[in-house]
Coordinates of C-alpha atoms in Angstrom, one line a residue:
M1 CA 76.4 93.9 103.2
S2 CA 75.1 95.3 100.0
N3 CA 76.3 93.9 96.6
L4 CA 77.9 96.4 94.2
E5 CA 77.6 96.1 90.7
P6 CA 78.8 98.8 88.1
S7 CA 75.4 99.6 87.4
A8 CA 73.9 100.1 91.3
E9 CA 74.8 103.7 91.3
A10 CA 73.1 107.2 92.6
N11 CA 71.6 109.8 90.2
C12 CA 73.1 113.2 90.5
E13 CA 71.7 116.7 90.1
C14 CA 74.4 119.4 89.3
L15 CA 73.4 122.9 90.6
T16 CA 74.8 125.9 89.9
G17 CA 74.4 129.3 91.7
C18 CA 74.1 127.7 95.4
G19 CA 76.9 129.0 97.0
A20 CA 78.2 125.9 98.9
I21 CA 76.8 123.5 97.1
E22 CA 78.3 121.3 94.5
F23 CA 75.2 118.6 93.8
I24 CA 72.5 117.1 95.4
L25 CA 72.3 113.5 95.0
K26 CA 69.0 111.7 95.1
P27 CA 69.0 107.6 96.0
K28 CA 68.7 104.9 93.8
D29 CA 66.9 102.0 95.5
R30 CA 69.1 98.5 95.1
D31 CA 66.4 95.5 96.4
L32 CA 68.4 93.4 98.7
G33 CA 66.1 90.3 99.0
G34 CA 62.7 90.9 100.9
F35 CA 64.0 94.8 101.3
S36 CA 65.6 97.1 99.5
V37 CA 68.3 100.1 100.6
R38 CA 68.9 104.0 99.5
R39 CA 72.4 104.3 97.6
L40 CA 74.2 107.5 97.2
L41 CA 77.7 106.1 97.1
P42 CA 79.1 105.6 94.6
N43 CA 77.7 107.7 91.7
R44 CA 78.6 108.5 88.2
E45 CA 79.6 112.1 89.2
V46 CA 80.5 111.9 92.6
R47 CA 82.7 108.4 93.2
H48 CA 83.7 109.0 96.8
I49 CA 83.6 112.0 100.0
G50 CA 86.8 111.5 101.4
P51 CA 87.5 108.3 102.2
W52 CA 84.0 107.2 102.1
V53 CA 83.2 105.2 98.7
F54 CA 79.7 103.7 99.9
F55 CA 76.5 105.0 101.3
D56 CA 73.5 103.0 101.9
H57 CA 70.5 104.2 103.9
M58 CA 68.4 100.6 105.2
G59 CA 65.1 100.7 105.9
P60 CA 62.7 102.1 107.4
A61 CA 62.1 98.1 106.5
D62 CA 58.8 96.8 108.5
F63 CA 59.0 92.7 108.5
E64 CA 56.3 89.8 109.8
P65 CA 57.1 87.1 112.1
G66 CA 60.1 84.7 109.7
T67 CA 61.0 87.4 107.8
G68 CA 63.9 89.8 108.0
I69 CA 67.5 90.6 107.1
D70 CA 69.3 87.3 105.7
V71 CA 72.4 88.5 104.3
R72 CA 74.6 85.4 103.9
P73 CA 78.4 85.0 103.8
H74 CA 80.3 87.2 101.4
P75 CA 83.5 89.2 101.3
H76 CA 85.5 92.6 101.0
I77 CA 89.1 93.4 100.6
N78 CA 90.8 97.1 101.2
I79 CA 87.9 98.8 103.1
A80 CA 86.4 99.2 106.1
T81 CA 82.5 98.6 106.9
V82 CA 80.8 101.1 109.4
T83 CA 77.4 99.7 110.2
Y84 CA 75.0 102.4 112.7
L85 CA 71.6 101.4 113.4
F86 CA 68.6 103.7 114.5
E87 CA 66.0 101.0 114.8
G88 CA 66.2 96.9 115.3
S89 CA 69.6 95.0 115.4
I90 CA 71.6 92.8 113.2
L91 CA 73.5 90.1 114.2
H92 CA 77.3 90.1 112.5
K93 CA 79.6 86.9 112.2
D94 CA 82.7 87.5 110.5
S95 CA 85.9 84.6 109.1
L96 CA 87.7 86.0 112.6
G97 CA 85.1 84.5 114.8
S98 CA 83.5 87.7 115.9
I99 CA 79.8 87.3 116.6
Q100 CA 78.2 90.7 117.9
V101 CA 74.7 92.0 117.8
I102 CA 74.4 94.9 116.3
R103 CA 71.8 97.7 118.3
P104 CA 70.6 101.2 117.7
G105 CA 73.3 103.6 118.7
D106 CA 76.4 101.2 118.3
I107 CA 79.1 101.7 115.4
N108 CA 80.4 98.2 113.9
L109 CA 83.7 98.9 112.5
M110 CA 84.7 95.5 110.4
V111 CA 88.2 96.4 108.7
A112 CA 88.4 94.1 105.6
G113 CA 92.0 94.4 104.9
R114 CA 93.7 91.8 102.9
G115 CA 90.2 89.9 103.3
I116 CA 87.6 88.9 105.4
V117 CA 84.1 87.0 105.0
H118 CA 81.1 88.2 107.2
S119 CA 76.8 87.5 107.1
E120 CA 74.5 89.9 108.5
R121 CA 71.3 88.2 109.8
E122 CA 68.9 88.6 112.5
T123 CA 68.6 86.5 115.7
K124 CA 65.9 83.9 116.7
D125 CA 63.9 86.2 118.9
V126 CA 64.2 88.8 116.5
R127 CA 63.3 87.3 113.3
N128 CA 59.9 85.7 114.8
S129 CA 58.4 88.9 115.7
Q130 CA 57.3 91.9 113.7
H131 CA 59.9 94.0 113.9
R132 CA 61.7 97.1 112.2
T133 CA 65.3 97.9 110.6
N134 CA 66.5 101.4 109.7
G135 CA 70.1 102.5 109.8
L136 CA 72.9 102.9 107.9
Q137 CA 75.6 101.1 106.2
L138 CA 79.4 103.0 104.7
W139 CA 82.4 101.8 103.3
L140 CA 85.7 103.3 103.8
A141 CA 88.9 102.7 101.4
L142 CA 92.0 102.2 103.7
P143 CA 94.9 104.2 102.8
E144 CA 97.3 102.2 99.9
D145 CA 99.7 101.7 102.9
D146 CA 96.9 100.1 104.8
E147 CA 94.8 98.3 102.1
E148 CA 96.5 94.9 102.8
I149 CA 96.6 95.2 106.8
D150 CA 95.5 91.9 108.8
P151 CA 91.8 92.1 109.1
S152 CA 90.2 93.0 112.2
F153 CA 86.7 94.1 113.9
H154 CA 86.1 96.5 116.3
H155 CA 82.7 97.3 118.2
Y156 CA 81.9 100.3 120.1
S157 CA 78.5 100.4 122.3
T158 CA 76.4 103.7 122.0
G159 CA 77.3 105.0 125.4
S160 CA 81.1 105.1 124.2
I161 CA 80.2 107.6 121.2
P162 CA 80.4 111.3 122.0
T163 CA 77.7 113.5 122.0
V164 CA 78.2 117.2 122.3
E165 CA 75.2 120.4 122.4
V166 CA 75.8 122.8 119.5
D167 CA 73.7 126.0 119.9
A168 CA 71.3 123.5 121.4
V169 CA 71.4 120.8 119.0
P170 CA 72.3 117.1 120.5
V171 CA 75.8 116.3 118.0
R172 CA 76.9 112.9 118.0
V173 CA 80.5 112.4 116.9
M174 CA 80.7 109.4 115.5
M175 CA 84.3 109.2 113.6
G176 CA 86.5 111.4 113.6
E177 CA 87.0 115.5 115.5
A178 CA 84.4 118.0 115.5
Y179 CA 83.2 120.9 118.0
G180 CA 85.8 120.1 120.1
V181 CA 85.1 116.5 120.9
E182 CA 87.1 113.2 119.4
S183 CA 85.3 109.7 118.9
P184 CA 87.2 106.7 120.2
V185 CA 86.2 104.9 116.5
K186 CA 89.6 103.7 114.7
T187 CA 90.2 105.5 111.6
F188 CA 92.9 105.3 108.9
S189 CA 92.8 108.3 107.1
S190 CA 91.8 111.8 108.3
T191 CA 88.1 110.6 108.8
L192 CA 84.7 112.7 109.5
Y193 CA 81.4 111.1 110.3
I194 CA 78.3 113.1 112.8
E195 CA 75.1 113.0 113.0
A196 CA 72.3 115.6 114.5
K197 CA 68.8 115.6 115.3
M198 CA 67.6 118.9 114.8
T199 CA 63.6 120.8 115.6
A200 CA 62.0 122.9 113.2
G201 CA 64.0 126.5 113.3
Q202 CA 67.5 125.2 114.7
R203 CA 70.5 125.9 113.1
L204 CA 73.7 124.2 113.4
V205 CA 77.2 125.3 111.6
L206 CA 78.9 122.3 109.8
P207 CA 82.2 121.1 111.1
N208 CA 84.7 121.8 108.0
A209 CA 86.7 119.4 105.9
E210 CA 88.1 118.9 102.8
Q211 CA 85.4 117.0 101.1
R212 CA 81.6 116.7 102.7
G213 CA 78.4 115.1 102.3
L214 CA 75.3 116.4 103.9
Y215 CA 72.4 113.2 103.8
L216 CA 68.9 114.4 105.3
V217 CA 67.8 110.9 107.2
S218 CA 64.6 112.7 107.9
G219 CA 63.3 115.7 107.6
S220 CA 64.4 118.8 105.4
V221 CA 66.8 121.7 105.7
K222 CA 67.6 125.0 104.3
L223 CA 70.8 125.4 103.0
L224 CA 71.4 128.9 102.3
D225 CA 68.5 129.5 99.6
T226 CA 68.1 126.0 98.8
V227 CA 65.7 123.2 100.5
V228 CA 67.0 120.0 100.7
E229 CA 64.5 117.2 101.2
T230 CA 64.4 113.9 102.6
H231 CA 66.7 110.9 101.7
S232 CA 69.0 113.4 99.8
M233 CA 72.6 114.1 100.0
V234 CA 74.5 117.5 99.4
V235 CA 77.9 117.4 98.2
L236 CA 79.3 120.7 99.9
K237 CA 82.1 122.6 98.6
T238 CA 85.2 123.5 100.5
E239 CA 83.6 126.6 101.9
P240 CA 83.8 126.8 105.7
N241 CA 80.9 128.1 108.1
V242 CA 78.5 126.1 105.9
C243 CA 74.9 126.6 108.3
V244 CA 72.0 124.6 107.6
E245 CA 68.4 125.1 109.2
A246 CA 65.8 122.7 109.9
L247 CA 62.9 123.2 108.3
E248 CA 61.0 120.3 110.7
E249 CA 61.7 117.8 112.9
T250 CA 65.0 116.7 110.5
Q251 CA 67.8 114.4 111.7
I252 CA 71.2 114.4 109.6
A253 CA 74.5 112.7 108.6
L254 CA 77.3 114.2 107.6
I255 CA 80.6 112.6 106.0
G256 CA 83.8 113.5 104.8
G257 CA 87.4 113.5 105.3
S258 CA 90.6 114.4 103.2
D259 CA 90.4 112.9 99.6
I260 CA 91.5 109.5 99.5
G261 CA 92.3 109.1 95.7
Q262 CA 91.0 107.0 93.2
R263 CA 89.5 103.4 94.3
H264 CA 88.1 100.6 91.5
I265 CA 84.8 98.8 93.1
D266 CA 83.3 95.7 91.3
W267 CA 81.1 94.1 93.4
N268 CA 81.9 93.9 97.1
F269 CA 85.5 94.8 96.4
V270 CA 87.6 97.8 96.4
S271 CA 90.8 98.6 95.6
S272 CA 93.5 101.0 94.4
R273 CA 94.7 98.1 92.3
P274 CA 92.0 96.6 89.2
E275 CA 94.7 93.8 89.6
R276 CA 94.1 93.3 92.9
I277 CA 90.1 93.0 92.7
E278 CA 90.6 90.6 90.1
Q279 CA 92.4 88.0 92.3
A280 CA 89.8 88.6 94.8
I281 CA 87.5 87.9 92.4
Q282 CA 89.1 84.4 91.1
D283 CA 90.0 83.7 95.3
W284 CA 85.9 84.0 95.7
K285 CA 85.6 81.7 93.0
A286 CA 87.9 78.8 94.3
G287 CA 87.3 79.2 97.7
K288 CA 90.2 80.4 99.2
F289 CA 88.6 83.2 101.7
K290 CA 88.8 82.0 105.1
P291 CA 85.2 81.2 106.1
I292 CA 82.6 82.1 108.8
S293 CA 83.3 78.7 111.2
T294 CA 79.6 78.9 112.6
D295 CA 78.1 80.0 109.2
N296 CA 79.6 78.1 106.7
R297 CA 76.6 76.2 105.2
E298 CA 75.9 78.9 102.0
Y299 CA 77.3 82.0 101.0
I300 CA 76.7 84.5 97.7
P301 CA 78.1 83.7 94.6
Y302 CA 80.0 86.4 92.4
P303 CA 77.3 87.9 90.2
G304 CA 77.8 86.7 86.7

């Protein structure tokens, strides 16, 4: 999902003297046609966090019958997309022939590799009823040696994602390893993604990683002497044993991992090589990407 243009970057506030905090990022709203998303990455100051090069919070969005998410076929290269819902459902289709309904708690991992096309819509039953959608969509840059691998699709049901209780806080280890448990979700480099729900007064020591970003899905937390509000992302320094305290009922998402290096981004194309992006643009314009066999009557053109 999400058509990324160079201007579609979030805002950033630099903080000093705040211990473990390097930046606090504020989202920029982007209209995707019928609903908006909050974009945290990429950012003018923070281009990526570990391998994560893109972070959107879609919703919460309420839809009347006959309306909803309807993202036409569009392409990706050299990344893996990660889709996770808190509420609602999305019907995923791609040029590999995959057809999958994503429901709350599931993880969809679509590996674009040398190139893939997908659409994100809703089933007729959902679209014909009043409904709500709320979730995250993220992009992982693939290591340079894996950028041109064959595309693939992986779906992980909610029951396959491990949950561990840490100081009475339920934590889902979505990707990577934390608190002694490891997620089954496929990774290509050192990758971290966890989520937790906290009640007022609960504390959680965050797992370590070379780079980390803490996003407030809802609620607020205190980190050292700094209060972090809903829909903000804290870019953390490499200091270990960073502890957050919930000031109210709060849901957090922590992403991170090892530095993947510079990536170039144009629209839906991400690569370590700008010439590869230019090739992808021309290929999309010329109709050289393999289409989705069950959704090929329309597509999103390259902007401009």
